[in-house]
């Protein structure tokens, strides 16, 4: 009961904290989205041509030359996408952050030298794509793989395929749902994505080297004269025999590092993104 001659105190309403808006280092415009979609479709064809080309086609007849042609094409396409993304609003602050993250990722790749799939750079790509968005993620993934290839001497016809696959890998993290998801739930989501995407990356890059095998392993090598179902069975056997252990190691390494270092790295990336203020236009005042 309220005592007599007393004024009831007004209730204080505690405002609820609003989630921080998700800042994009690169805002994708219609032109860059179109370029990215067309390049991705072409990339899918470049990866899967052994299953799409009929045995009697010229592509199948030149199975030793086709990977080189697709590799050269992918280099040009990645450059086109990078130019389109840069034109859509990648300023000097975004370029500087991409340089730092790409250098860090390239330096992380030689750690473990890929032994048993231990490649720490993958967890950094997942977190960077999540915070900075799909456009920045695609450019970052392909740039990091290019830099790491130069650093480790891994330059060859497989490199453009790795650049495209890593671009997709990092872009996919930026497309994950749950814009306002934070804390353990977000870390679990990123760990699950990293686990599945690590296998997808390994499978995609296997497609780049598989046609080069020739007659080295007749039971699992690409056969230009065989129909698509038979080649698909050969490819599955090839993945199980050569890369399953590596892909599993890469997936587990990504999950472990995401749980251990993910919260701290996410906070650091978001703090750097807020301070960079990518979406704030730079103005100059006369004194």
Coordinates of C-alpha atoms in Angstrom, one line a residue:
X1 CA 0.0 0.0 0.0
X2 CA 1.1 3.6 -0.7
X3 CA 1.5 5.6 2.5
X4 CA -0.8 8.7 2.8
X5 CA 0.5 12.1 1.6
X6 CA 3.2 10.4 -0.5
X7 CA 3.8 10.8 -4.2
X8 CA 4.3 7.6 -6.1
X9 CA 7.7 7.4 -7.7
X10 CA 7.7 7.2 -11.5
X11 CA 8.9 4.0 -12.9
X12 CA 12.2 4.2 -14.7
X13 CA 12.2 2.4 -18.0
X14 CA 15.5 0.9 -18.8
X15 CA 16.2 1.2 -22.5
X16 CA 17.1 -2.0 -24.2
X17 CA 20.4 -2.2 -26.0
X18 CA 20.0 -2.1 -29.8
X19 CA 22.2 -4.4 -31.8
X20 CA 25.0 -2.8 -33.7
X21 CA 24.2 -2.4 -37.4
X22 CA 26.4 -4.7 -39.5
X23 CA 29.0 -2.6 -41.3
X24 CA 30.1 -3.6 -44.8
X25 CA 33.6 -2.7 -45.8
X26 CA 32.4 -3.0 -49.4
X27 CA 28.9 -2.3 -50.5
X28 CA 28.1 -4.4 -53.5
X29 CA 26.3 -2.5 -56.2
X30 CA 24.2 -4.0 -59.1
X31 CA 27.3 -4.1 -61.4
X32 CA 29.5 -5.9 -58.9
X33 CA 26.8 -8.4 -58.0
X34 CA 26.2 -9.2 -61.6
X35 CA 29.9 -9.6 -62.3
X36 CA 30.3 -11.8 -59.2
X37 CA 27.3 -14.0 -60.2
X38 CA 28.6 -14.4 -63.8
X39 CA 32.1 -15.2 -62.7
X40 CA 30.8 -17.7 -60.2
X41 CA 28.7 -19.5 -62.8
X42 CA 31.8 -19.6 -65.1
X43 CA 33.9 -20.9 -62.2
X44 CA 31.4 -23.7 -61.6
X45 CA 31.7 -24.7 -65.2
X46 CA 35.6 -24.5 -65.0
X47 CA 35.5 -26.8 -62.0
X48 CA 32.9 -29.3 -63.3
X49 CA 33.7 -29.5 -67.0
X50 CA 34.9 -33.2 -66.8
X51 CA 31.2 -34.1 -66.0
X52 CA 29.7 -31.6 -68.4
X53 CA 31.7 -32.3 -71.5
X54 CA 30.4 -35.3 -73.6
X55 CA 33.1 -37.9 -74.5
X56 CA 33.0 -36.9 -78.1
X57 CA 33.5 -33.2 -77.5
X58 CA 36.6 -31.3 -78.3
X59 CA 37.0 -30.3 -74.6
X60 CA 37.2 -34.0 -73.6
X61 CA 39.6 -34.6 -76.5
X62 CA 41.9 -31.9 -75.1
X63 CA 41.6 -33.0 -71.5
X64 CA 45.3 -32.1 -70.8
X65 CA 44.9 -28.6 -72.2
X66 CA 41.5 -27.7 -70.7
X67 CA 42.7 -27.1 -67.1
X68 CA 45.3 -24.7 -68.4
X69 CA 42.7 -22.8 -70.4
X70 CA 40.3 -22.6 -67.5
X71 CA 43.1 -21.5 -65.2
X72 CA 44.0 -18.6 -67.5
X73 CA 40.3 -17.7 -67.8
X74 CA 39.8 -17.8 -64.0
X75 CA 42.7 -15.4 -63.5
X76 CA 41.0 -12.8 -65.8
X77 CA 37.6 -13.4 -64.2
X78 CA 38.9 -12.9 -60.6
X79 CA 40.6 -9.7 -61.8
X80 CA 37.3 -8.5 -63.3
X81 CA 35.4 -9.2 -60.1
X82 CA 38.1 -7.4 -58.0
X83 CA 37.8 -4.4 -60.3
X84 CA 34.0 -4.4 -60.1
X85 CA 34.1 -4.6 -56.3
X86 CA 36.7 -1.9 -56.0
X87 CA 34.6 0.4 -58.3
X88 CA 31.5 -0.2 -56.0
X89 CA 33.1 1.6 -53.1
X90 CA 36.4 0.1 -51.8
X91 CA 38.2 3.0 -50.3
X92 CA 41.7 3.3 -49.0
X93 CA 40.6 2.1 -45.5
X94 CA 39.2 -1.1 -46.9
X95 CA 42.2 -1.7 -49.1
X96 CA 44.5 -1.2 -46.0
X97 CA 42.4 -3.7 -44.0
X98 CA 42.5 -6.2 -46.8
X99 CA 46.2 -5.9 -47.1
X100 CA 46.7 -6.6 -43.4
X101 CA 44.3 -9.6 -43.3
X102 CA 45.7 -11.0 -46.6
X103 CA 49.2 -10.8 -45.3
X104 CA 48.2 -12.4 -42.0
X105 CA 46.4 -15.2 -43.8
X106 CA 49.3 -15.8 -46.1
X107 CA 51.7 -15.9 -43.2
X108 CA 49.4 -18.4 -41.4
X109 CA 49.2 -20.9 -44.3
X110 CA 52.8 -22.2 -44.0
X111 CA 52.3 -23.0 -40.3
X112 CA 52.1 -26.8 -40.3
X113 CA 52.9 -26.7 -44.0
X114 CA 49.5 -28.3 -44.6
X115 CA 50.5 -31.4 -42.6
X116 CA 47.4 -33.5 -42.0
X117 CA 45.3 -30.5 -43.2
X118 CA 46.5 -28.1 -40.4
X119 CA 46.0 -24.8 -42.2
X120 CA 45.1 -22.0 -39.7
X121 CA 44.3 -19.4 -42.4
X122 CA 40.9 -20.9 -43.0
X123 CA 39.5 -19.9 -39.6
X124 CA 40.7 -16.3 -40.2
X125 CA 38.9 -16.2 -43.6
X126 CA 35.7 -17.5 -42.0
X127 CA 35.7 -14.8 -39.3
X128 CA 36.8 -12.0 -41.7
X129 CA 34.0 -12.8 -44.2
X130 CA 31.5 -12.9 -41.4
X131 CA 32.4 -9.5 -40.1
X132 CA 33.2 -7.6 -43.3
X133 CA 30.7 -9.1 -45.7
X134 CA 30.6 -11.2 -48.9
X135 CA 32.0 -8.7 -51.3
X136 CA 35.0 -8.0 -49.2
X137 CA 35.2 -11.7 -48.4
X138 CA 35.5 -12.8 -52.0
X139 CA 38.2 -10.3 -52.7
X140 CA 40.0 -11.1 -49.5
X141 CA 39.9 -14.9 -50.0
X142 CA 41.2 -14.8 -53.6
X143 CA 43.9 -12.2 -52.7
X144 CA 45.1 -14.2 -49.6
X145 CA 45.4 -17.4 -51.7
X146 CA 47.4 -15.6 -54.4
X147 CA 49.7 -14.1 -51.8
X148 CA 50.2 -17.4 -50.0
X149 CA 50.9 -19.2 -53.3
X150 CA 53.7 -16.7 -54.0
X151 CA 55.0 -17.1 -50.4
X152 CA 55.1 -20.9 -50.4
X153 CA 56.0 -21.4 -54.1
X154 CA 52.7 -23.0 -54.9
X155 CA 52.2 -21.3 -58.2
X156 CA 50.8 -23.6 -60.9
X157 CA 47.7 -24.3 -63.0
X158 CA 45.9 -25.1 -59.7
X159 CA 46.4 -21.7 -58.2
X160 CA 43.5 -19.9 -60.0
X161 CA 41.2 -22.7 -58.9
X162 CA 42.4 -22.3 -55.4
X163 CA 41.8 -18.5 -55.6
X164 CA 38.3 -19.0 -56.8
X165 CA 37.5 -21.6 -54.2
X166 CA 38.9 -19.5 -51.4
X167 CA 36.9 -16.5 -52.6
X168 CA 33.7 -18.6 -52.4
X169 CA 34.8 -20.0 -49.0
X170 CA 35.2 -16.5 -47.5
X171 CA 32.2 -15.0 -49.3
X172 CA 30.0 -17.8 -48.0
X173 CA 30.8 -16.7 -44.4
X174 CA 29.5 -13.2 -45.2
X175 CA 26.3 -14.6 -46.5
X176 CA 25.4 -16.6 -43.3
X177 CA 22.1 -15.7 -41.7
X178 CA 21.7 -14.2 -38.2
X179 CA 22.8 -10.6 -38.7
X180 CA 22.4 -9.8 -35.0
X181 CA 23.6 -13.2 -33.7
X182 CA 26.4 -12.8 -31.2
X183 CA 28.2 -14.9 -28.5
X184 CA 28.3 -18.6 -28.4
X185 CA 25.5 -19.1 -30.9
X186 CA 27.5 -17.2 -33.5
X187 CA 30.7 -19.1 -32.8
X188 CA 28.9 -22.4 -33.2
X189 CA 27.4 -21.2 -36.5
X190 CA 30.8 -20.2 -37.8
X191 CA 32.4 -23.5 -36.6
X192 CA 29.7 -25.5 -38.4
X193 CA 30.1 -23.5 -41.5
X194 CA 33.9 -23.8 -41.4
X195 CA 33.7 -27.6 -40.9
X196 CA 31.4 -28.1 -43.9
X197 CA 33.1 -25.5 -46.1
X198 CA 36.5 -27.0 -45.5
X199 CA 35.3 -30.2 -47.2
X200 CA 33.6 -28.3 -50.0
X201 CA 36.9 -26.4 -50.6
X202 CA 38.9 -29.6 -50.7
X203 CA 36.4 -31.2 -53.1
X204 CA 36.5 -28.2 -55.4
X205 CA 40.2 -28.0 -55.6
X206 CA 40.4 -31.8 -56.2
X207 CA 38.6 -31.1 -59.4
X208 CA 41.4 -28.8 -60.6
X209 CA 44.1 -31.5 -60.3
X210 CA 42.1 -34.6 -61.1
X211 CA 42.1 -34.3 -64.9
X212 CA 45.9 -34.2 -64.9
X213 CA 46.3 -37.7 -63.5
X214 CA 45.9 -39.4 -66.8
X215 CA 46.9 -43.1 -66.6
X216 CA 48.8 -42.7 -63.3
X217 CA 45.9 -44.4 -61.5
X218 CA 43.6 -46.0 -63.9
X219 CA 40.8 -46.9 -61.5
X220 CA 40.4 -43.4 -60.1
X221 CA 41.8 -41.1 -62.9
X222 CA 39.6 -39.0 -65.2
X223 CA 38.7 -40.9 -68.4
X224 CA 37.7 -38.6 -71.3
X225 CA 36.0 -41.5 -73.1
X226 CA 33.9 -42.5 -70.1
X227 CA 30.4 -41.2 -69.4
X228 CA 29.7 -38.7 -66.6
X229 CA 28.3 -41.3 -64.0
X230 CA 31.5 -43.4 -64.4
X231 CA 33.8 -40.4 -64.0
X232 CA 31.8 -39.2 -61.0
X233 CA 32.4 -42.6 -59.3
X234 CA 36.1 -42.3 -60.2
X235 CA 36.2 -38.8 -58.7
X236 CA 34.6 -39.9 -55.4
X237 CA 37.1 -42.8 -55.2
X238 CA 39.9 -40.3 -55.9
X239 CA 38.7 -38.0 -53.1
X240 CA 38.4 -40.8 -50.6
X241 CA 41.8 -42.2 -51.5
X242 CA 43.8 -39.0 -51.6
X243 CA 42.3 -36.1 -49.7
X244 CA 39.7 -37.3 -47.1
X245 CA 42.3 -37.2 -44.3
X246 CA 43.5 -33.7 -45.3
X247 CA 40.0 -32.3 -45.6
X248 CA 39.1 -33.7 -42.2
X249 CA 42.2 -32.3 -40.6
X250 CA 41.5 -28.9 -42.2
X251 CA 37.9 -29.0 -41.0
X252 CA 38.8 -30.0 -37.4
X253 CA 41.6 -27.3 -37.3
X254 CA 39.1 -24.7 -38.4
X255 CA 36.6 -25.7 -35.8
X256 CA 39.1 -25.8 -32.9
X257 CA 40.6 -22.4 -33.7
X258 CA 37.1 -20.9 -34.2
X259 CA 36.1 -22.0 -30.7
X260 CA 39.4 -21.1 -29.1
X261 CA 40.2 -17.8 -30.8
X262 CA 36.9 -16.9 -32.5
X263 CA 35.3 -14.6 -29.8
X264 CA 38.5 -12.5 -29.4
X265 CA 39.1 -12.2 -33.2
X266 CA 35.5 -11.3 -33.9
X267 CA 35.6 -8.6 -31.2
X268 CA 38.9 -7.3 -32.7
X269 CA 37.6 -7.2 -36.2
X270 CA 34.3 -5.5 -35.3
X271 CA 36.2 -2.9 -33.2
X272 CA 38.5 -2.2 -36.1
X273 CA 35.6 -2.0 -38.5
X274 CA 33.7 0.5 -36.3
X275 CA 36.8 2.7 -35.9
X276 CA 37.5 2.6 -39.7
X277 CA 33.9 3.8 -40.3
X278 CA 33.8 2.4 -43.8
X279 CA 30.3 3.8 -44.5
X280 CA 31.3 7.4 -43.4
X281 CA 32.3 9.6 -46.3
X282 CA 35.6 11.4 -45.9
X283 CA 35.2 15.2 -45.9
X284 CA 37.8 18.0 -45.8
X285 CA 37.1 21.2 -44.0
X286 CA 38.9 24.4 -44.9
X287 CA 40.5 26.4 -42.1

